[in-house]
Tab-separated table of C-alpha atoms in Angstrom:
chain	number	residue	atom	x	y	z
A	13	ARG	CA	-11.545	-6.167	13.631
A	14	SER	CA	-12.787	-2.915	12.169
A	15	THR	CA	-16.418	-2.539	11.210
A	16	VAL	CA	-16.284	-2.332	7.406
A	17	GLN	CA	-18.962	-0.809	5.211
A	18	VAL	CA	-18.329	-0.669	1.461
A	19	GLY	CA	-21.077	-0.019	-1.056
A	20	PRO	CA	-23.167	2.619	-2.831
A	21	GLY	CA	-24.750	5.468	-0.873
A	22	ILE	CA	-23.485	4.414	2.544
A	23	LEU	CA	-21.958	7.818	3.263
A	24	ASP	CA	-25.475	8.933	4.111
A	25	ASP	CA	-25.662	6.296	6.855
A	26	VAL	CA	-22.598	7.475	8.810
A	27	ALA	CA	-24.808	8.941	11.562
A	28	SER	CA	-26.351	5.546	12.224
A	29	LEU	CA	-22.937	3.880	12.201
A	30	VAL	CA	-21.410	6.362	14.650
A	31	GLN	CA	-24.312	5.974	17.044
A	32	ARG	CA	-23.569	2.234	17.226
A	33	LEU	CA	-19.833	2.675	17.892
A	34	PRO	CA	-18.217	3.090	21.337
A	35	VAL	CA	-17.130	6.698	20.829
A	36	GLY	CA	-17.685	9.805	22.921
A	37	SER	CA	-19.477	13.027	22.138
A	38	SER	CA	-16.730	15.091	20.505
A	39	CYS	CA	-14.499	14.459	17.520
A	40	LEU	CA	-11.799	15.989	15.370
A	41	LEU	CA	-12.395	15.477	11.658
A	42	VAL	CA	-9.204	15.585	9.565
A	43	CYS	CA	-9.286	16.175	5.809
A	44	ASP	CA	-7.773	18.272	3.048
A	45	GLN	CA	-9.408	20.579	0.522
A	46	ASN	CA	-10.159	17.806	-1.958
A	47	THR	CA	-11.409	15.205	0.505
A	48	TYR	CA	-13.585	17.776	2.246
A	49	GLU	CA	-15.408	18.401	-1.023
A	50	ALA	CA	-15.523	14.698	-1.931
A	51	ALA	CA	-16.948	13.479	1.369
A	52	GLY	CA	-15.960	15.625	4.349
A	53	LYS	CA	-18.788	18.132	4.265
A	54	ARG	CA	-21.360	15.331	4.166
A	55	VAL	CA	-19.624	13.507	7.007
A	56	VAL	CA	-19.691	16.649	9.166
A	57	LEU	CA	-23.454	16.853	8.699
A	58	GLN	CA	-23.812	13.153	9.529
A	59	LEU	CA	-21.731	13.505	12.688
A	60	GLU	CA	-23.770	16.496	13.824
A	61	GLN	CA	-26.944	14.545	13.082
A	62	ALA	CA	-25.577	11.836	15.377
A	63	GLY	CA	-25.269	14.455	18.114
A	64	LYS	CA	-21.464	14.807	18.005
A	65	ARG	CA	-19.513	18.031	18.492
A	66	VAL	CA	-17.265	18.385	15.450
A	67	GLN	CA	-13.951	20.215	15.292
A	68	MET	CA	-12.206	20.185	11.889
A	69	LEU	CA	-8.633	20.332	10.624
A	70	GLN	CA	-8.432	20.913	6.897
A	71	TYR	CA	-4.898	20.653	5.541
A	72	VAL	CA	-4.007	23.234	2.909
A	73	ARG	CA	-1.102	22.478	0.587
A	74	LYS	CA	-0.013	23.758	-2.826
A	75	GLY	CA	1.280	20.270	-3.643
A	76	PRO	CA	0.587	16.795	-2.245
A	77	LEU	CA	0.187	16.381	1.510
A	78	THR	CA	3.068	14.440	3.085
A	79	ALA	CA	2.806	12.389	6.266
A	80	ASP	CA	5.732	14.106	7.943
A	81	ALA	CA	6.577	15.888	11.196
A	82	TYR	CA	5.092	19.153	9.922
A	83	ALA	CA	1.704	17.574	9.161
A	84	LEU	CA	1.736	15.657	12.447
A	85	GLY	CA	2.527	18.911	14.268
A	86	GLU	CA	-0.474	20.640	12.721
A	87	LEU	CA	-2.637	17.755	13.854
A	88	ALA	CA	-1.150	17.794	17.359
A	89	PHE	CA	-2.073	21.462	17.826
A	90	GLU	CA	-5.723	20.592	17.177
A	91	LEU	CA	-5.772	18.038	19.997
A	92	SER	CA	-5.819	20.660	22.753
A	93	ALA	CA	-9.618	20.349	22.883
A	94	LYS	CA	-9.101	16.649	23.732
A	95	PRO	CA	-11.584	15.115	21.282
A	96	ASP	CA	-13.058	11.743	22.211
A	97	PHE	CA	-12.362	10.291	18.769
A	98	LEU	CA	-10.859	11.170	15.387
A	99	VAL	CA	-12.350	10.914	11.913
A	100	GLY	CA	-10.016	10.766	8.913
A	101	VAL	CA	-11.441	11.618	5.489
A	102	GLY	CA	-9.106	10.710	2.642
A	103	SER	CA	-6.848	7.879	1.539
A	104	GLY	CA	-3.221	6.908	2.186
A	105	THR	CA	-1.571	9.968	3.689
A	106	MET	CA	-4.645	10.991	5.679
A	107	SER	CA	-5.054	7.453	6.966
A	108	ASP	CA	-1.431	7.313	8.126
A	109	LEU	CA	-1.578	10.673	9.909
A	110	VAL	CA	-4.810	9.888	11.729
A	111	ARG	CA	-4.032	6.275	12.678
A	112	TYR	CA	-0.628	7.208	14.091
A	113	THR	CA	-2.035	10.146	16.046
A	114	ALA	CA	-4.903	8.036	17.392
A	115	TYR	CA	-2.362	5.467	18.550
A	116	ILE	CA	-0.166	8.061	20.261
A	117	VAL	CA	-2.987	9.820	22.117
A	118	GLY	CA	-4.988	6.660	22.777
A	119	VAL	CA	-8.334	7.527	21.204
A	120	PRO	CA	-10.456	5.574	18.699
A	121	PHE	CA	-10.863	6.712	15.109
A	122	ILE	CA	-12.964	6.178	12.002
A	123	LEU	CA	-11.755	6.280	8.399
A	124	ILE	CA	-13.880	7.593	5.550
A	125	ALA	CA	-12.180	6.426	2.347
A	126	THR	CA	-12.216	8.702	-0.683
A	127	ALA	CA	-10.125	6.522	-3.020
A	128	PRO	CA	-9.314	2.790	-3.281
A	129	SER	CA	-5.636	3.673	-3.521
A	130	MET	CA	-3.764	1.615	-0.891
A	131	ASP	CA	-4.089	-1.286	1.546
A	132	GLY	CA	-3.352	0.578	4.775
A	133	TYR	CA	-6.953	1.333	5.766
A	134	ALA	CA	-7.222	-1.667	8.111
A	135	SER	CA	-3.575	-1.992	9.115
A	136	THR	CA	-1.849	-1.212	12.405
A	137	VAL	CA	1.242	0.418	10.912
A	138	ALA	CA	1.810	3.855	9.400
A	139	PRO	CA	4.613	4.751	6.977
A	140	LEU	CA	5.756	8.265	7.902
A	141	VAL	CA	8.530	10.523	6.661
A	142	GLN	CA	11.126	11.157	9.364
A	143	LYS	CA	14.162	13.305	8.519
A	144	GLY	CA	13.816	12.593	4.816
A	145	SER	CA	13.388	8.813	5.168
A	146	LYS	CA	10.232	6.711	5.116
A	147	ARG	CA	9.879	4.640	8.270
A	148	THR	CA	7.064	2.377	9.385
A	149	PHE	CA	5.664	3.117	12.841
A	150	LEU	CA	3.229	1.231	15.029
A	151	ALA	CA	-0.250	2.690	14.752
A	152	LYS	CA	-3.858	1.738	15.430
A	153	GLU	CA	-6.632	-0.156	13.676
A	154	PRO	CA	-9.740	1.974	13.021
A	155	LEU	CA	-13.041	1.279	14.717
A	156	ALA	CA	-14.718	1.534	11.332
A	157	ILE	CA	-13.891	1.940	7.650
A	158	VAL	CA	-16.464	3.468	5.332
A	159	GLY	CA	-16.051	3.237	1.565
A	160	ASP	CA	-18.937	4.695	-0.417
A	161	THR	CA	-18.482	3.379	-3.956
A	162	ASP	CA	-20.189	6.476	-5.377
A	163	VAL	CA	-17.330	8.493	-3.875
A	164	LEU	CA	-14.596	5.949	-4.637
A	165	ALA	CA	-15.553	5.684	-8.308
A	166	ASN	CA	-15.192	9.455	-8.660
A	167	ALA	CA	-11.627	9.433	-7.328
A	168	PRO	CA	-8.951	10.530	-9.813
A	169	PRO	CA	-8.204	7.536	-12.086
A	170	HIS	CA	-4.543	7.399	-11.070
A	171	MET	CA	-5.622	6.824	-7.448
A	172	ILE	CA	-7.740	3.825	-8.459
A	173	VAL	CA	-4.801	2.555	-10.519
A	174	ALA	CA	-2.601	2.939	-7.427
A	175	GLY	CA	-4.912	0.645	-5.470
A	176	VAL	CA	-4.691	-1.963	-8.213
A	177	GLY	CA	-0.895	-1.636	-8.186
A	178	ASP	CA	-0.785	-2.144	-4.434
A	179	LEU	CA	-2.801	-5.354	-4.793
A	180	LEU	CA	-0.698	-6.639	-7.700
A	181	GLY	CA	2.333	-6.301	-5.454
A	182	LYS	CA	0.971	-9.241	-3.431
A	183	PHE	CA	2.457	-11.546	-6.080
A	184	ILE	CA	5.952	-10.528	-4.959
A	185	ALA	CA	5.029	-10.284	-1.267
A	186	LYS	CA	3.965	-13.952	-1.304
A	187	ALA	CA	7.070	-15.158	-3.134
A	188	ASP	CA	9.404	-13.120	-0.911
A	189	TRP	CA	7.686	-14.301	2.287
A	190	LYS	CA	7.974	-17.944	1.249
A	191	LEU	CA	11.576	-17.380	0.163
A	192	GLY	CA	12.450	-15.788	3.505
A	193	HIS	CA	10.718	-18.593	5.378
A	194	ARG	CA	12.676	-21.288	3.562
A	195	ILE	CA	16.050	-19.522	3.600
A	196	THR	CA	16.059	-17.888	7.052
A	197	GLY	CA	13.361	-19.811	8.924
A	198	GLU	CA	11.285	-16.694	9.581
A	199	PRO	CA	7.627	-17.270	10.587
A	200	TYR	CA	5.130	-17.916	7.801
A	201	CYS	CA	1.361	-18.266	8.199
A	202	PRO	CA	-0.595	-20.007	5.401
A	203	VAL	CA	-3.931	-18.823	6.859
A	204	ILE	CA	-2.889	-15.176	6.579
A	205	GLN	CA	-1.421	-15.831	3.141
A	206	GLU	CA	-4.755	-17.287	2.049
A	207	GLN	CA	-6.452	-14.009	2.967
A	208	VAL	CA	-3.915	-12.021	0.918
A	209	ASP	CA	-4.439	-14.450	-1.976
A	210	GLN	CA	-8.173	-13.774	-1.714
A	211	ALA	CA	-7.548	-10.021	-1.876
A	212	LEU	CA	-5.390	-10.393	-4.984
A	213	GLY	CA	-7.819	-12.823	-6.581
A	214	LEU	CA	-10.711	-10.389	-6.226
A	215	CYS	CA	-8.740	-7.757	-8.093
A	216	LEU	CA	-7.503	-10.071	-10.841
A	217	GLY	CA	-11.009	-11.284	-11.603
A	218	GLU	CA	-12.387	-7.777	-12.054
A	219	MET	CA	-9.379	-6.519	-14.063
A	220	LYS	CA	-10.368	-8.919	-16.822
A	221	ARG	CA	-13.959	-7.744	-17.143
A	222	SER	CA	-14.495	-4.239	-15.712
A	223	CYS	CA	-13.346	-0.699	-16.330
A	224	LEU	CA	-11.680	1.456	-13.686
A	225	ALA	CA	-14.652	3.758	-13.133
A	226	ASP	CA	-17.147	0.905	-12.704
A	227	ARG	CA	-18.765	0.837	-9.231
A	228	ARG	CA	-18.341	-2.902	-9.032
A	229	PHE	CA	-14.640	-2.623	-9.887
A	230	VAL	CA	-13.861	-0.012	-7.226
A	231	GLN	CA	-15.878	-1.960	-4.632
A	232	VAL	CA	-13.878	-5.128	-5.310
A	233	VAL	CA	-10.563	-3.246	-5.248
A	234	MET	CA	-11.518	-1.551	-1.982
A	235	GLU	CA	-12.581	-4.855	-0.410
A	236	GLY	CA	-9.311	-6.448	-1.530
A	237	LEU	CA	-7.280	-3.606	-0.063
A	238	ILE	CA	-9.097	-3.925	3.271
A	239	LEU	CA	-8.508	-7.696	3.335
A	240	SER	CA	-4.811	-7.067	2.735
A	241	GLY	CA	-4.667	-4.485	5.513
A	242	GLN	CA	-6.391	-6.904	7.887
A	243	ALA	CA	-3.722	-9.491	7.054
A	244	ILE	CA	-1.063	-6.973	8.114
A	245	THR	CA	-2.901	-6.477	11.407
A	246	MET	CA	-3.244	-10.221	11.962
A	247	PHE	CA	0.476	-10.830	11.458
A	248	GLY	CA	1.639	-7.736	13.315
A	249	ASN	CA	3.636	-6.129	10.495
A	250	SER	CA	3.448	-5.663	6.734
A	251	ARG	CA	5.366	-8.843	5.787
A	252	PRO	CA	2.307	-10.614	4.259
A	253	ALA	CA	1.583	-7.681	1.944
A	254	SER	CA	4.934	-6.063	1.183
A	255	GLY	CA	7.979	-7.399	-0.637
A	256	ALA	CA	10.863	-6.127	-2.741
A	257	ASP	CA	8.438	-4.296	-5.036
A	258	HIS	CA	7.358	-2.118	-2.094
A	259	HIS	CA	10.966	-1.609	-1.047
A	260	LEU	CA	11.741	-0.293	-4.529
A	261	ALA	CA	8.790	2.093	-4.251
A	262	HIS	CA	9.952	3.348	-0.843
A	263	PHE	CA	13.487	3.804	-2.199
A	264	TRP	CA	12.210	5.922	-5.081
A	265	GLU	CA	10.060	7.952	-2.702
A	266	MET	CA	13.082	8.763	-0.554
A	267	LYS	CA	15.021	9.780	-3.679
A	268	ALA	CA	12.177	12.085	-4.659
A	269	LEU	CA	12.135	13.653	-1.181
A	270	GLU	CA	15.883	14.288	-1.376
A	271	GLN	CA	15.498	16.034	-4.725
A	272	GLY	CA	12.228	17.807	-4.010
A	273	ARG	CA	10.493	15.996	-6.854
A	274	THR	CA	6.915	14.760	-7.147
A	275	ILE	CA	6.522	11.274	-8.588
A	276	GLY	CA	3.636	8.808	-8.957
A	277	LEU	CA	1.579	7.462	-6.077
A	278	HIS	CA	2.946	4.635	-3.946
A	279	GLY	CA	0.692	1.978	-5.477
A	280	GLN	CA	1.647	3.029	-9.001
A	281	LYS	CA	5.305	2.618	-8.122
A	282	VAL	CA	4.512	-0.756	-6.548
A	283	GLY	CA	2.913	-1.775	-9.861
A	284	LEU	CA	6.147	-0.889	-11.664
A	285	GLY	CA	8.221	-2.530	-8.929
A	286	THR	CA	6.175	-5.717	-9.329
A	287	ARG	CA	7.048	-5.923	-13.022
A	288	ILE	CA	10.737	-5.385	-12.252
A	289	MET	CA	10.719	-8.069	-9.556
A	290	LEU	CA	8.917	-10.521	-11.842
A	291	GLN	CA	11.815	-10.023	-14.240
A	292	LEU	CA	14.343	-10.530	-11.461
A	293	TYR	CA	12.612	-13.666	-10.186
A	294	ALA	CA	12.633	-15.144	-13.696
A	295	GLU	CA	16.354	-14.413	-14.122
A	296	VAL	CA	17.242	-15.813	-10.696
A	297	ALA	CA	15.093	-18.926	-11.247
A	298	GLN	CA	16.900	-19.603	-14.498
A	299	ARG	CA	20.273	-19.497	-12.755
A	300	VAL	CA	19.022	-21.661	-9.926
A	301	GLN	CA	17.744	-24.293	-12.362
A	302	ASN	CA	21.230	-24.477	-13.868
A	303	SER	CA	22.819	-24.948	-10.425
A	304	ASP	CA	23.609	-28.167	-8.563
A	305	ARG	CA	21.365	-27.222	-5.596
A	306	ALA	CA	18.348	-29.513	-5.777
A	307	ASP	CA	16.742	-27.835	-2.749
A	308	LEU	CA	16.897	-24.413	-4.402
A	309	ARG	CA	15.660	-25.798	-7.709
A	310	ASP	CA	12.604	-27.228	-5.961
A	311	LEU	CA	12.034	-24.006	-4.013
A	312	PHE	CA	12.141	-21.754	-7.065
A	313	ALA	CA	9.999	-24.118	-9.109
A	314	SER	CA	7.357	-23.733	-6.396
A	315	LEU	CA	7.743	-19.955	-6.186
A	316	MET	CA	7.564	-19.452	-9.950
A	317	SER	CA	4.389	-21.522	-10.194
A	318	ASP	CA	2.565	-18.739	-8.313
A	319	LEU	CA	4.032	-15.865	-10.340
A	320	PRO	CA	2.860	-14.604	-13.726
A	321	SER	CA	5.445	-14.109	-16.423
A	322	VAL	CA	6.312	-10.544	-17.382
A	323	SER	CA	4.377	-10.939	-20.647
A	324	GLU	CA	1.321	-12.203	-18.742
A	325	TYR	CA	1.585	-9.263	-16.340
A	326	ASP	CA	1.836	-6.803	-19.235
A	327	ALA	CA	-1.172	-8.386	-20.931
A	328	LEU	CA	-3.202	-8.098	-17.731
A	329	LEU	CA	-2.377	-4.402	-17.428
A	330	LYS	CA	-3.252	-3.834	-21.076
A	331	THR	CA	-6.627	-5.526	-20.621
A	332	ALA	CA	-7.427	-3.125	-17.774
A	333	SER	CA	-5.907	-0.102	-19.591
A	334	ILE	CA	-3.393	0.415	-16.783
A	335	ASP	CA	0.026	1.968	-17.327
A	336	PHE	CA	2.923	1.756	-14.872
A	337	ALA	CA	5.542	3.029	-17.321
A	338	PRO	CA	8.540	4.639	-15.551
A	339	SER	CA	8.281	7.762	-17.717
A	340	THR	CA	4.658	8.225	-16.629
A	341	LEU	CA	5.634	7.981	-12.961
A	342	GLY	CA	8.775	10.116	-13.153
A	343	ILE	CA	11.133	7.182	-12.502
A	344	THR	CA	14.430	7.266	-14.410
A	345	ALA	CA	16.529	4.296	-15.540
A	346	ASP	CA	19.243	5.415	-13.122
A	347	TRP	CA	16.770	5.229	-10.240
A	348	ILE	CA	15.707	1.742	-11.301
A	349	GLU	CA	19.308	0.564	-11.365
A	350	GLU	CA	20.144	2.206	-8.044
A	351	GLY	CA	16.984	0.809	-6.497
A	352	LEU	CA	17.810	-2.728	-7.584
A	353	LEU	CA	21.165	-2.428	-5.836
A	354	LYS	CA	20.081	-0.543	-2.712
A	355	ALA	CA	16.364	-1.073	-2.017
A	356	MET	CA	17.101	-4.203	0.033
A	357	TYR	CA	18.372	-1.924	2.792
A	358	VAL	CA	15.059	-0.019	3.071
A	359	ARG	CA	13.617	-2.779	5.283
A	360	ASP	CA	15.299	-5.517	7.306
A	361	ARG	CA	13.526	-8.306	5.431
A	362	TYR	CA	14.661	-11.164	3.244
A	363	THR	CA	13.569	-10.715	-0.378
A	364	ILE	CA	14.648	-11.810	-3.837
A	365	LEU	CA	17.058	-8.854	-3.815
A	366	ARG	CA	18.878	-10.218	-0.768
A	367	PHE	CA	18.925	-13.716	-2.240
A	368	ALA	CA	20.413	-12.503	-5.534
A	369	SER	CA	22.969	-10.449	-3.613
A	370	SER	CA	23.933	-13.442	-1.432
A	371	GLN	CA	24.684	-15.432	-4.592
A	372	GLY	CA	26.818	-12.634	-6.042
A	373	TRP	CA	24.397	-12.175	-8.941
A	374	LEU	CA	22.656	-8.897	-8.176
A	375	GLU	CA	24.819	-6.415	-10.091
A	376	GLU	CA	24.827	-8.483	-13.267
A	377	LEU	CA	21.110	-9.214	-13.058
A	378	ALA	CA	20.336	-5.542	-12.390
A	379	SER	CA	22.062	-4.722	-15.694
A	380	THR	CA	20.012	-7.426	-17.435
A	381	VAL	CA	16.700	-6.184	-16.029
A	382	LEU	CA	17.601	-2.585	-16.801
A	383	ARG	CA	17.722	-3.233	-20.553
A	384	ASP	CA	13.921	-3.048	-20.615
A	385	TYR	CA	13.962	0.490	-19.257
A	386	LYS	CA	16.654	2.283	-21.246
């Protein structure tokens, strides 16, 4: 597993950390303009203090950086010096670019987190944009993850909210995984699920008593995100941490790429997708309870016992002053409807969307769910 350091002021101990890790003498540090200012410049000094030769790639974009072929190409050009290891400074996109590149070229890497915005820090997969579509590629686990809570707490609030949204999506990931296991016989691991439950539980506890900018809150969110990413690594893919809510988010992201639009962060869209899937689960469970299938009635009774109601979910968000409203994220009602009907094809995994479709209920239930968003 990765060496994980999360806490206040630990960015100033990176030199000591690097000296203890099995890395060579030269590195390529990858950042963008914002992450360089947030942490990169201090990390460069720490690396030099540790006696490392530092080469730097700083991405420059007018809009958000995308983990696509263009960004990977820029990174590839910087590898001609054959660095011994890579250092990524940033959050989701930076993590994906660096972990995939490290995997391809076979060198170790370190991640310096600048926002608790997603659960991919410790994972071994990287979602990348290929020819306009988001695909998940095999990647590499970092040697170390550093999350200085003084830096994390100063991240833009919507990035912290995105991390919370990513963790809240574990409600649906758990239900979908259990559903797939029972319906299709796919592998299910209760030990890994327990770790994901722990990650979600950490977040839920703090949402009820802390504010987003609180150091304790961002530390707990970051620790939960790392636990979730480790669960992905343990299982070998993102099944323990990603369900139909994530598939909706990926669908919307591909729509935005097609239209050249900028919408909310992935975790924010997952937070919205979680609410939508909670609605869908409730509607499907009601139909199942009225059916003559005792096995399905028992299954959905068990699944629903682990899920909050939509009103409970809304109350939780209100307590933490978090908003996943579609209008805030740039998601239209048409996109929600289209996503409900098509997001199941984003990944080859069994989810509540596939179950509803197999029963011939999906179109009607999509119309029912959509009433909340028109």
